[in-house]
mmCIF file of C-alpha atoms and ligand atoms in Angstrom:
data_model
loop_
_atom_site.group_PDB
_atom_site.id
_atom_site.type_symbol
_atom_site.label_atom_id
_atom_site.label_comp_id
_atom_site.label_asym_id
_atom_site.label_seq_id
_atom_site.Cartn_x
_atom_site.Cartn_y
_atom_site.Cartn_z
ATOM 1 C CA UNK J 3 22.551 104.695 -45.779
ATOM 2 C CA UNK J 4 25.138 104.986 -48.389
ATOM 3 C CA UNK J 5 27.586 101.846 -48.701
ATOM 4 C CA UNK J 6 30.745 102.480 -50.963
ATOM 5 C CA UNK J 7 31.573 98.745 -51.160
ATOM 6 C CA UNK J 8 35.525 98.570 -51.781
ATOM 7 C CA UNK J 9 36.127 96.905 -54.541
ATOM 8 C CA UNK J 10 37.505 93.386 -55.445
ATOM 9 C CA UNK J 11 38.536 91.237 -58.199
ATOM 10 C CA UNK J 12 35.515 88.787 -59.605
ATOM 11 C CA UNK J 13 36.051 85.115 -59.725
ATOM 12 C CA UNK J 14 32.982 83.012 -60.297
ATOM 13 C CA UNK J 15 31.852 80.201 -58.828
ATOM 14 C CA UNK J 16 30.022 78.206 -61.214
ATOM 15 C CA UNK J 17 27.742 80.899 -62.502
ATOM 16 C CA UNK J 18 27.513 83.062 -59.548
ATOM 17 C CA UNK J 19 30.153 86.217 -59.746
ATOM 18 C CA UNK J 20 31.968 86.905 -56.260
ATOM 19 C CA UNK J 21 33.377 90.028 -55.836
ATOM 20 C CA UNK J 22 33.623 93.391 -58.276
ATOM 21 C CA UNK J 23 30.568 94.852 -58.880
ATOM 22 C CA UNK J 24 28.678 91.764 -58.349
ATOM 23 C CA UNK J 25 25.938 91.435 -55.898
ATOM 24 C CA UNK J 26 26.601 90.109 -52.022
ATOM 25 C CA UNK J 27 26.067 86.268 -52.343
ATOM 26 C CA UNK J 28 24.568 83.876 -49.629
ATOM 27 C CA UNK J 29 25.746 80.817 -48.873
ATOM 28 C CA UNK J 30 24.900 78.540 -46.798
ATOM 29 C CA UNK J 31 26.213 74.986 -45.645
ATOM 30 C CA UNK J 32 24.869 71.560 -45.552
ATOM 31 C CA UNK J 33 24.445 69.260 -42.736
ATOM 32 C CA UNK J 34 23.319 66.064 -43.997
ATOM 33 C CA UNK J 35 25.622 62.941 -44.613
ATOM 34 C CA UNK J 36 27.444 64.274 -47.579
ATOM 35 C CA UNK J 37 27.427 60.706 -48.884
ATOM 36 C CA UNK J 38 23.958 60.771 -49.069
ATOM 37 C CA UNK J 39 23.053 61.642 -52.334
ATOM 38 C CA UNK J 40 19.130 62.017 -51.890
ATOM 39 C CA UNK J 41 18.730 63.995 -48.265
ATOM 40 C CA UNK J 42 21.652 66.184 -49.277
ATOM 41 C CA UNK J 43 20.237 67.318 -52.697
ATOM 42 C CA UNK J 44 16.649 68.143 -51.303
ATOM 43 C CA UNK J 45 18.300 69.942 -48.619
ATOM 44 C CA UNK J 46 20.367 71.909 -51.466
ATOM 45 C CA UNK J 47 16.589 72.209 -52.678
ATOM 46 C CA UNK J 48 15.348 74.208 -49.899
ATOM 47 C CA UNK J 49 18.194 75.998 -49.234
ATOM 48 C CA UNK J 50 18.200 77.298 -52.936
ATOM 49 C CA UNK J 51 14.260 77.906 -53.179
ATOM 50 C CA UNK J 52 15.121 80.496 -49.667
ATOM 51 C CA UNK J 53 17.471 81.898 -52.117
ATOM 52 C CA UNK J 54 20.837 79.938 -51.411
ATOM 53 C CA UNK J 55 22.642 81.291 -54.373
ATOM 54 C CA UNK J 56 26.043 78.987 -53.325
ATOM 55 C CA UNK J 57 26.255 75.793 -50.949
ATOM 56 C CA UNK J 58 29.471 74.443 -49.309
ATOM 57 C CA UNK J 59 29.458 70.732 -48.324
ATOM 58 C CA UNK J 60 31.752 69.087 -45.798
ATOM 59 C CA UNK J 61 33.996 66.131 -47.597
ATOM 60 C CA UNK J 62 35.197 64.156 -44.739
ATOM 61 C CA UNK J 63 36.293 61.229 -46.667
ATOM 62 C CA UNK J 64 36.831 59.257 -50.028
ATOM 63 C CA UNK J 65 33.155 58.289 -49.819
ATOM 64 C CA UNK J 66 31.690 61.389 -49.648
ATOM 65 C CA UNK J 67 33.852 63.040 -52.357
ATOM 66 C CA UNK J 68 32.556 60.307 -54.786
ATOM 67 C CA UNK J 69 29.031 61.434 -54.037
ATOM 68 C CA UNK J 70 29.740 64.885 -55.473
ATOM 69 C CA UNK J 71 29.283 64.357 -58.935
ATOM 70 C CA UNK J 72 25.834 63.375 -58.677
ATOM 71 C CA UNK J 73 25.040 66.479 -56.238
ATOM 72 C CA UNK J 74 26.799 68.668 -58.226
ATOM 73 C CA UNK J 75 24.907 67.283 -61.789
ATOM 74 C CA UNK J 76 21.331 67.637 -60.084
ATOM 75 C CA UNK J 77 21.903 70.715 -57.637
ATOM 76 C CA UNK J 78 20.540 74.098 -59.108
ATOM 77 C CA UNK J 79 23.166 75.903 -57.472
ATOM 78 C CA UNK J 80 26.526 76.060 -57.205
ATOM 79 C CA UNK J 81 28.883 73.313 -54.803
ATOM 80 C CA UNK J 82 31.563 74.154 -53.050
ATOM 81 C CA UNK J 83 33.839 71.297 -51.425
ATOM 82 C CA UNK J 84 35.094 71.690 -48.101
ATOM 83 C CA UNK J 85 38.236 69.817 -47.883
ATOM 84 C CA UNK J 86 41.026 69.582 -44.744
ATOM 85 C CA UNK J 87 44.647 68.207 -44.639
ATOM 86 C CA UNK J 88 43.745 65.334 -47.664
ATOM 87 C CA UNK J 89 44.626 66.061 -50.654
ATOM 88 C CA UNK J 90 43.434 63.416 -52.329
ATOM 89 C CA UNK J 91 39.956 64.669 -51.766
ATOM 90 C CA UNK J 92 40.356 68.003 -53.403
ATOM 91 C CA UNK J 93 41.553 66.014 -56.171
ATOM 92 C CA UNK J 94 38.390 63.475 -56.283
ATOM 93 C CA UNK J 95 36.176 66.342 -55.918
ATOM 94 C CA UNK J 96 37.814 68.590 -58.268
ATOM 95 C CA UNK J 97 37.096 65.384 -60.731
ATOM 96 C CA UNK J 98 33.557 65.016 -59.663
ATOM 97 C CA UNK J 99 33.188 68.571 -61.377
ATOM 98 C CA UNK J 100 32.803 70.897 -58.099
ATOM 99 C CA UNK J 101 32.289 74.981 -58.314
ATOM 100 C CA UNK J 102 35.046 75.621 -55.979
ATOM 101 C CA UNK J 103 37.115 74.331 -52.661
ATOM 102 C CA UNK J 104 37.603 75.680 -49.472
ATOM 103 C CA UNK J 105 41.165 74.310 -48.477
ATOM 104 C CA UNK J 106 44.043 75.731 -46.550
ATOM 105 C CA UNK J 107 47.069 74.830 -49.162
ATOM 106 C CA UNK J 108 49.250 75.128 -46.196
ATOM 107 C CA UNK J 109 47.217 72.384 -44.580
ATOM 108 C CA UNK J 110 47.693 69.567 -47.058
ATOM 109 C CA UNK J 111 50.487 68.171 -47.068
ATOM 110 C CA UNK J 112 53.478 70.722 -48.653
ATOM 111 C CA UNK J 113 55.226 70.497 -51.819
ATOM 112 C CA UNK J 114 53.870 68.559 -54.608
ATOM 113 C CA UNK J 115 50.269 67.655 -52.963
ATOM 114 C CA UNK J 116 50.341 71.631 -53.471
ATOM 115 C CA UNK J 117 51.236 71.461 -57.259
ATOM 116 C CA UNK J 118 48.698 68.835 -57.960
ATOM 117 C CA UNK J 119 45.954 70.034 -56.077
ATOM 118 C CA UNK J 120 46.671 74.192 -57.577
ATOM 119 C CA UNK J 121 47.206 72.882 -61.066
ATOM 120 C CA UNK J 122 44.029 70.232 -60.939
ATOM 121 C CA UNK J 123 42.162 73.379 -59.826
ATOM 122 C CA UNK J 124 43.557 75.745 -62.343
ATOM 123 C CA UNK J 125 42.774 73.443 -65.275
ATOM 124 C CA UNK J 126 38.915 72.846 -64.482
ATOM 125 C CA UNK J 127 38.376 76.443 -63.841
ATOM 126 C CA UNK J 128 38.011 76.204 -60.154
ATOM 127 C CA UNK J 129 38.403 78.593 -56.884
ATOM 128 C CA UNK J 130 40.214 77.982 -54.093
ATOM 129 C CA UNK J 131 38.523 79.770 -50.398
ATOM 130 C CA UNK J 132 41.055 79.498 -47.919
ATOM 131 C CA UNK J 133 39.592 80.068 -44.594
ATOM 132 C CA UNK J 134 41.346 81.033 -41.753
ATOM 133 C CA UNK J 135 40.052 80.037 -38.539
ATOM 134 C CA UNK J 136 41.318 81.686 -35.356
ATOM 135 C CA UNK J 137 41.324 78.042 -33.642
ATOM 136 C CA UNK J 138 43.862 76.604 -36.105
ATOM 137 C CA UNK J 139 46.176 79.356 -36.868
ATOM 138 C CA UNK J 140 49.792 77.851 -37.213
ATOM 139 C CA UNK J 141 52.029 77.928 -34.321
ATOM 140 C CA UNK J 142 54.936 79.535 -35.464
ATOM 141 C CA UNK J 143 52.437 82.429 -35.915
ATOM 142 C CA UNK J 144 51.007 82.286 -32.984
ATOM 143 C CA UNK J 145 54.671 82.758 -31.375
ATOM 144 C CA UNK J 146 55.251 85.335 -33.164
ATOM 145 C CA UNK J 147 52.233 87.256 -32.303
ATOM 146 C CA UNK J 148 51.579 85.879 -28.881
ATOM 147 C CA UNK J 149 48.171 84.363 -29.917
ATOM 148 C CA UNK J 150 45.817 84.416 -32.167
ATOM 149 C CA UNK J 151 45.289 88.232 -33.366
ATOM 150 C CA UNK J 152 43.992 89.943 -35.906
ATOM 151 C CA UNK J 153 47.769 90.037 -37.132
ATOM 152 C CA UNK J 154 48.268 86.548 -36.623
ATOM 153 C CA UNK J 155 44.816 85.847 -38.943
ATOM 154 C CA UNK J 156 45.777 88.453 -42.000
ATOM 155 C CA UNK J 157 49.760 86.669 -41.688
ATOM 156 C CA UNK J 158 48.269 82.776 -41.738
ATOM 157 C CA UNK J 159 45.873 84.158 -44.959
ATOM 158 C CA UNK J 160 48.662 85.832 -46.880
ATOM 159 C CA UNK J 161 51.037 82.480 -46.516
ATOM 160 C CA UNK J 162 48.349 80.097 -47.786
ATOM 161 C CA UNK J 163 47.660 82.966 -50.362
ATOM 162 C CA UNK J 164 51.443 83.270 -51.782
ATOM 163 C CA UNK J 165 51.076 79.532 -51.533
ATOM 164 C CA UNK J 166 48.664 79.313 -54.142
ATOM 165 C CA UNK J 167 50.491 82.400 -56.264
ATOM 166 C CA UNK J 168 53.807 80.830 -56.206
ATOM 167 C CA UNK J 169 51.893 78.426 -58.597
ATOM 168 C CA UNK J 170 50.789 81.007 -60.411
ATOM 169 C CA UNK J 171 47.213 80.456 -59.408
ATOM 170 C CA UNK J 172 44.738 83.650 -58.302
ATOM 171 C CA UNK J 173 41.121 82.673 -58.434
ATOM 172 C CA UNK J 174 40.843 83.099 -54.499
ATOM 173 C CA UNK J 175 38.879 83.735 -52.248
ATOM 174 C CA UNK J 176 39.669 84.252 -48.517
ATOM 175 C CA UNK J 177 37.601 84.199 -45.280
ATOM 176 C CA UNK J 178 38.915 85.022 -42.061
ATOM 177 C CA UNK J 179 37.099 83.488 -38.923
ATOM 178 C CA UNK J 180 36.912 84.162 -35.128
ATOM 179 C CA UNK J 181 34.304 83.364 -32.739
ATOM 180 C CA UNK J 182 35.554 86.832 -31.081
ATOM 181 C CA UNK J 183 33.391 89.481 -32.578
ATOM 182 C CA UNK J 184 36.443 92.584 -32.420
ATOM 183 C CA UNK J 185 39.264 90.409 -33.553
ATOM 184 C CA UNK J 186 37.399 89.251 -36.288
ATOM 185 C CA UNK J 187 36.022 92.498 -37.528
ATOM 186 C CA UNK J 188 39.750 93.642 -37.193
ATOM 187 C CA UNK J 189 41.272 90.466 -39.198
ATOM 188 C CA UNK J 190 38.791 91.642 -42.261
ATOM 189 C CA UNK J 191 39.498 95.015 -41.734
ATOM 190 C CA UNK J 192 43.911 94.830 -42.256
ATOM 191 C CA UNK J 193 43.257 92.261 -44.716
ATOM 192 C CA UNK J 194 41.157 94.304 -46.912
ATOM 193 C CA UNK J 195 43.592 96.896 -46.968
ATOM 194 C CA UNK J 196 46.263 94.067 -47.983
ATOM 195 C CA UNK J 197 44.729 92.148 -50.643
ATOM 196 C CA UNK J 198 41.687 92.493 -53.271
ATOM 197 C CA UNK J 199 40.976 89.418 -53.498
ATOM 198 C CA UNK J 200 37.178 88.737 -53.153
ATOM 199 C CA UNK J 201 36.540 88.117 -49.251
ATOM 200 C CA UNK J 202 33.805 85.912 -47.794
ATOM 201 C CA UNK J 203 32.425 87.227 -44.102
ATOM 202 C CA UNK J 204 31.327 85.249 -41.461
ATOM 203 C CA UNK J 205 31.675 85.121 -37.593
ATOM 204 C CA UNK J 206 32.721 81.628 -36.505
ATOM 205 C CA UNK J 207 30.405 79.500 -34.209
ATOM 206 C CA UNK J 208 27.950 82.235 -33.284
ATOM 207 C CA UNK J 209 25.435 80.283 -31.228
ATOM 208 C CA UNK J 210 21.664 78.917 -31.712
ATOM 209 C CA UNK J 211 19.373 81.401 -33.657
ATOM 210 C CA UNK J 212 18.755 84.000 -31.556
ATOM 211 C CA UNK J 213 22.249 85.185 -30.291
ATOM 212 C CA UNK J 214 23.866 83.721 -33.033
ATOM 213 C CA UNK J 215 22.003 85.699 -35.948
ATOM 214 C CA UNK J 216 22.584 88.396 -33.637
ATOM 215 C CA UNK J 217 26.026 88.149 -32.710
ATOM 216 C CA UNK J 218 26.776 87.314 -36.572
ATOM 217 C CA UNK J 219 24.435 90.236 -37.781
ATOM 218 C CA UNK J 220 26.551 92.569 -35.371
ATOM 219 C CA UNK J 221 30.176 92.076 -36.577
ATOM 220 C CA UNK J 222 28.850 91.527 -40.242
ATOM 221 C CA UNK J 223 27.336 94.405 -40.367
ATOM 222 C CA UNK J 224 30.089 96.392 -38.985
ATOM 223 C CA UNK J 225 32.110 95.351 -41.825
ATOM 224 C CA UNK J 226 29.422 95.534 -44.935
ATOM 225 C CA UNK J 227 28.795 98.814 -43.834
ATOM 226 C CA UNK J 228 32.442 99.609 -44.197
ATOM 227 C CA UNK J 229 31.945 98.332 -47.505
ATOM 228 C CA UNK J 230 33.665 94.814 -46.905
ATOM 229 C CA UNK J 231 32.487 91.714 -48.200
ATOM 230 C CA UNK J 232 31.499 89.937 -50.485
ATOM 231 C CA UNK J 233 29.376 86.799 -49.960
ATOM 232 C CA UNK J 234 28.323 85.939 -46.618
ATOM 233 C CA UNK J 235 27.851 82.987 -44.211
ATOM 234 C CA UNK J 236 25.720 83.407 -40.996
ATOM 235 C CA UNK J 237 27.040 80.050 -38.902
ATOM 236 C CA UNK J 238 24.076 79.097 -36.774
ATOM 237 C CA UNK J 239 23.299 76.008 -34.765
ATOM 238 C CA UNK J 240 20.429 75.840 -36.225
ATOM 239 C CA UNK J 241 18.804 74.470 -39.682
ATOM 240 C CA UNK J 242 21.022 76.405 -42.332
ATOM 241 C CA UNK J 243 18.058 77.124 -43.962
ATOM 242 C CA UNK J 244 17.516 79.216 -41.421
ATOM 243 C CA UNK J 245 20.952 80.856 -42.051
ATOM 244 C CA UNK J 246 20.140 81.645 -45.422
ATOM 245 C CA UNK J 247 17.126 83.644 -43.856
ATOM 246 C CA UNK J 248 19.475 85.574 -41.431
ATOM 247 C CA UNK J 249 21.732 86.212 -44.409
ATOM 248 C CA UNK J 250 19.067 88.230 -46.526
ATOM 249 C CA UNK J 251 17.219 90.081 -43.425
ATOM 250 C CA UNK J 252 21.063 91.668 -42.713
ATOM 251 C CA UNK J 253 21.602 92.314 -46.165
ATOM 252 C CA UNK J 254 17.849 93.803 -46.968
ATOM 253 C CA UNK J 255 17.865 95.606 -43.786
ATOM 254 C CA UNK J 256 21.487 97.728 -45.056
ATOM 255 C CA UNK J 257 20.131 97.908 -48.688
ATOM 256 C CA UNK J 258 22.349 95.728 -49.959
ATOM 257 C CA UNK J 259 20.321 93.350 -51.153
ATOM 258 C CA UNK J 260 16.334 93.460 -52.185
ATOM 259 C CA UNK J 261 15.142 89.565 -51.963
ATOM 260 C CA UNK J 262 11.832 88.346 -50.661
ATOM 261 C CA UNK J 263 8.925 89.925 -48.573
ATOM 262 C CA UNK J 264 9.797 91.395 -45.474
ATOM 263 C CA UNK J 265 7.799 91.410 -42.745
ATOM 264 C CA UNK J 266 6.990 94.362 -40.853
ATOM 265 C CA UNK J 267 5.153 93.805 -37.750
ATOM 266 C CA UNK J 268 4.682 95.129 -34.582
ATOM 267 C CA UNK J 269 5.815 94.067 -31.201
ATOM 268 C CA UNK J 270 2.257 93.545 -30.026
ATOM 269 C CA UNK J 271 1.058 95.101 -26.864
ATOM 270 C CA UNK J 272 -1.810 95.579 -23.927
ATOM 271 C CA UNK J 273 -3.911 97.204 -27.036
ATOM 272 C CA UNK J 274 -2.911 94.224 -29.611
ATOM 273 C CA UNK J 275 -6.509 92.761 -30.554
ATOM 274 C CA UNK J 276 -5.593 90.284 -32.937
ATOM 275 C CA UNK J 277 -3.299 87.397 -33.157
ATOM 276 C CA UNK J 278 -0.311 89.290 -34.374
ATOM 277 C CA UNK J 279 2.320 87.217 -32.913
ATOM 278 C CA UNK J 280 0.560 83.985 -34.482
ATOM 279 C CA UNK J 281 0.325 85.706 -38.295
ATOM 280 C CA UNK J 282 3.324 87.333 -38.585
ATOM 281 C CA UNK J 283 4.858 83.852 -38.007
ATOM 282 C CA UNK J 284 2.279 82.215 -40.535
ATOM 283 C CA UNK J 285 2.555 84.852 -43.160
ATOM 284 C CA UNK J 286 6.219 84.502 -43.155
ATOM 285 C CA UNK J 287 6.291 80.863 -43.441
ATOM 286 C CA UNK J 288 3.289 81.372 -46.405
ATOM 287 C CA UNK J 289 5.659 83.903 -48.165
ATOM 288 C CA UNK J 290 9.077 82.601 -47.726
ATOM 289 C CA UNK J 291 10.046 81.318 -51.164
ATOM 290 C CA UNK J 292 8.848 84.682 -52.692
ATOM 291 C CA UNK J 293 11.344 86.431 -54.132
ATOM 292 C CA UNK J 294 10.221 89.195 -55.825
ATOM 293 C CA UNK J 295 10.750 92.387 -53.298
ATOM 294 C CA UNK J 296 7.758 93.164 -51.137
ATOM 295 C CA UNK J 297 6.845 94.742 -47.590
ATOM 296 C CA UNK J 298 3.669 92.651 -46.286
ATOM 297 C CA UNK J 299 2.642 94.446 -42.209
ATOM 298 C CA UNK J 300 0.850 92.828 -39.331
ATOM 299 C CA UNK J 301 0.118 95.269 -36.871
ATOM 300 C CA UNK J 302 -2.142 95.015 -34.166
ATOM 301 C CA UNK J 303 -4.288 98.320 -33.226
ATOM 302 C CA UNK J 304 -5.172 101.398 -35.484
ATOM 303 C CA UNK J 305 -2.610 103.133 -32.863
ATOM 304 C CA UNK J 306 0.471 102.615 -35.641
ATOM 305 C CA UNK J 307 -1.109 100.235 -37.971
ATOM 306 C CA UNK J 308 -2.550 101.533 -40.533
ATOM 307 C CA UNK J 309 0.479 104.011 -41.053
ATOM 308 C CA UNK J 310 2.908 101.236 -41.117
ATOM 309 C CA UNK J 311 0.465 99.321 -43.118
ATOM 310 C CA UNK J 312 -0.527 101.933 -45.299
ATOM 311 C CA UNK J 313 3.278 102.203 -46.563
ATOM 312 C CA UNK J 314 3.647 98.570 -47.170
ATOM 313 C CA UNK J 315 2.458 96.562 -50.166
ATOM 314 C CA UNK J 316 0.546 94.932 -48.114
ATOM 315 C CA UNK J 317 -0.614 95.426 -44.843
ATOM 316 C CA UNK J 318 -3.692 94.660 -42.344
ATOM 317 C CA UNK J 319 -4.399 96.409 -38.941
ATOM 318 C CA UNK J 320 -5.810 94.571 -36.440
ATOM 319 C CA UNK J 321 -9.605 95.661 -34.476
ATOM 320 C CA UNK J 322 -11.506 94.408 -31.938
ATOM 321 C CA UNK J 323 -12.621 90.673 -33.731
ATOM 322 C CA UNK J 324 -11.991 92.372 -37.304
ATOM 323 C CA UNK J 325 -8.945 94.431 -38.721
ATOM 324 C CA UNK J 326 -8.393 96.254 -42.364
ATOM 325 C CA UNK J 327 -6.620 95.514 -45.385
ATOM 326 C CA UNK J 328 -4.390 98.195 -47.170
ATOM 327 C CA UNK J 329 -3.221 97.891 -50.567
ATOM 328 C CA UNK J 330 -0.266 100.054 -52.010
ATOM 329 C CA UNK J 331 -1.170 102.709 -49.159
ATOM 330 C CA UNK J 332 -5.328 102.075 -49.866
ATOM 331 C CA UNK J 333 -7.874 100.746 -47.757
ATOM 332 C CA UNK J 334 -9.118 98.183 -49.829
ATOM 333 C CA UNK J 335 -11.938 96.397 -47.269
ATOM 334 C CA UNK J 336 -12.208 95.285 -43.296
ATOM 335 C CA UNK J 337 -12.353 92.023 -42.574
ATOM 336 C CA UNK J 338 -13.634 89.105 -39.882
ATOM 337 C CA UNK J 339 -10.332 88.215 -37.602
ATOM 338 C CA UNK J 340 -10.434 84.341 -39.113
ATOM 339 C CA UNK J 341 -11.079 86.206 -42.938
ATOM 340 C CA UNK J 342 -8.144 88.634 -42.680
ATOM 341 C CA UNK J 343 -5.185 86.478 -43.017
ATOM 342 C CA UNK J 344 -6.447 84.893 -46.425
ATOM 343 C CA UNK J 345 -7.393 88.361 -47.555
ATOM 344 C CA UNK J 346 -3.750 89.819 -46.687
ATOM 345 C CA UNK J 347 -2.654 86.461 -48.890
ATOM 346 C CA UNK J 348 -4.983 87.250 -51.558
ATOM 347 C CA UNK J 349 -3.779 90.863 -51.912
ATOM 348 C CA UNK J 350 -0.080 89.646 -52.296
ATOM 349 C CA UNK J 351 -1.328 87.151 -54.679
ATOM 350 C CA UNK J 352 -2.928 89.756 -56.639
ATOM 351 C CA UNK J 353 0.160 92.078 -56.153
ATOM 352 C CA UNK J 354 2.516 89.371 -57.558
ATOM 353 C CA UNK J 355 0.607 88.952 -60.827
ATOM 354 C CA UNK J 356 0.838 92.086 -61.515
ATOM 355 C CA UNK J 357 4.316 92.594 -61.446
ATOM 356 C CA UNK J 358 5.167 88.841 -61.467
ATOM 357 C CA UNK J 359 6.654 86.482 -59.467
ATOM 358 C CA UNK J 360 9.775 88.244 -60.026
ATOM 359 C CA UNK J 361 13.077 87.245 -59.019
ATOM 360 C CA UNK J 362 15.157 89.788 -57.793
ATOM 361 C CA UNK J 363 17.225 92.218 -59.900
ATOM 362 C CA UNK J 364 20.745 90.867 -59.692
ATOM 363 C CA UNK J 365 22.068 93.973 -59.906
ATOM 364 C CA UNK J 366 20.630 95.567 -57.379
HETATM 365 FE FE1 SF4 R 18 0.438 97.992 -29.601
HETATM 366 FE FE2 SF4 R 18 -0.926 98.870 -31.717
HETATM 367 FE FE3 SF4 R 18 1.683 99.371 -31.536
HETATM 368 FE FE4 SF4 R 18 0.874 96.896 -32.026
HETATM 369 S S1 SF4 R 18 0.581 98.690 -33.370
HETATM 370 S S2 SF4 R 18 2.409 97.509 -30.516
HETATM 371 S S3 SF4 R 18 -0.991 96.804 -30.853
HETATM 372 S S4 SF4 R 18 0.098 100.147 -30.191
#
């Protein structure tokens, strides 16, 4: 599949370009205390060893703005600051040294909190992601357009956009959010006709793993493959490292992205003989904070498996008690049942020396 991604301006968050040619970033989100320093950093950790490239944190108060500068000093990646309605906390985190907000200007406060809080962010360098939310679009707009539609979404983001240009400011970002899959894919849609600034996808509240990754994957995917997007936010109720997992199976499986091993295996079946259920679920955990690009398959008979496992990097196929271990499309052995798993290891051990651990080609 062919994506023409339409193209935006770049603003950069910390180090990490948005936008333009750049490559589709995932984020993620915290949920630890904010105001605890420790639990929120090794989250950050994780999240940014699964290949987090970005991480928003909620700033709920005075407290947890004054923790910032420490996260932001240790953390390997990028912070944004999520800030509503106070201004005074955009300002304290903006002084802590943050990568970037997410604030609605037309949420805090009018006027001169405005000024301060555009020119603070202008002078250290810093964008501004306003995020419309379908659940708190502003009433006069929702008058207007008899609820909140796609129309009403693009309308609320263009008035807390001029906002921020009346003050001459333009290193935005904007996300548009509805828990509604159609509305939202039709809020991106008009807007990205409207404006190229960089836009941030996500689909609002989505659900625990399952449906949500799927629900999120759906209308996310209906949009990157119209070329629009460009970072990404799956919003699960679930650990976010887990979101940051979601994020780079959609983008690997539309070739937007090449991060980490994926896992090909198959659905297992009345002629599965080994535990393929059980090792596809260990040798993802095993291989999660690879990132160089490889296929590793589990498969469970010599029915499909050793085609499928033939073509991946790595790849065993499961027999009665024993299975087989392919290399780069060769047979390389046949193994006990208990022995295979540490041989399919071993063989992307091997394979990763070779080429090295390799991080991912940021321009891929
Ligand atoms: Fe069944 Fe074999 Fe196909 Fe797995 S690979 S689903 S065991 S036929």
């Amino acid at each position: 599949m062919q994506i023409n991604r339409r193209l935006t301006r770049q603003i950069h968050i910390g180090v990490v370009p948005i936008g333009g040619s750049a490559p589709i970033v995932v984020q993620s989100m915290t949920n630890t205390d904010t105001r605890d320093v420790r639990r929120t950093l090794a989250q950050i950790t994780r999240l940014a060893k699964l290949g987090c490239e970005v991480v928003r944190l909620g700033v709920p108060n005075m407290e947890a703005a004054r923790a910032l500068g420490k996260i932001t000093d240790a953390a390997k990646i990028p912070i944004i600051a999520d800030i509503h309605f106070d201004y005074k906390l955009a300002l304290e985190a903006l002084s802590q040294g943050v990568d970037a907000l997410r604030l609605n200007p037309g949420n805090i406060g009018g006027g001169r909190k405005v000024r301060e809080v555009t020119k603070a962010a202008a002078d250290h360098g810093t964008p501004i992601r306003i995020g419309v939310n379908s659940g708190s679009i502003e009433k006069d707009l929702l008058i207007k357009y008899g609820g909140p539609t796609p129309e009403a979404m693009v309308e609320s983001a263009l008035v807390h956009m001029r906002i921020l240009e009346n003050e001459g400011f333009d290193k935005i970002k904007i996300s548009l959010k509805a828990s509604d899959l159609s509305r939202t894919v039709d809020a991106y849609g008009k807007l990205s006709e409207t404006v190229d600034y960089p836009l941030h996808l996500g689909i609002t509240e989505a659900g625990t793993m399952l449906p949500g990754a799927v629900k999120s994957s759906a209308g996310m995917a209906l949009l990157l493959a119209d070329g629009i997007g460009d970072t990404i936010r799956f919003s699960l109720t679930a650990p976010p490292e887990n979101e940051v997992k979601a994020a780079y199976a959609l983008l690997r499986s539309l070739g937007l992205r090449n991060r980490g091993v994926e896992v090909i295996s198959c659905p297992t079946c009345s002629r599965t003989d080994i535990d393929v259920i059980g090792m596809a679920h260990k040798v993802e955990r095993a291989l999660q904070y690879i990132a160089a690009p490889l296929t590793v398959a589990v498969m469970g008979c010599v029915v499909n498996g050793p085609g499928e496992a033939a073509e991946a990097d790595v790849g065993i196929a499961g027999g009665k008690g024993k299975g087989v271990l392919f290399k780069k499309g060769k047979k390389v052995g046949i193994f006990l049942e208990q022995d295979l798993m540490p041989a399919l290891l071993n063989g992307v051990r091997e394979i990763l020396a070779a080429v090295g651990d390799g991080s991912e080609n940021h321009h891929n």
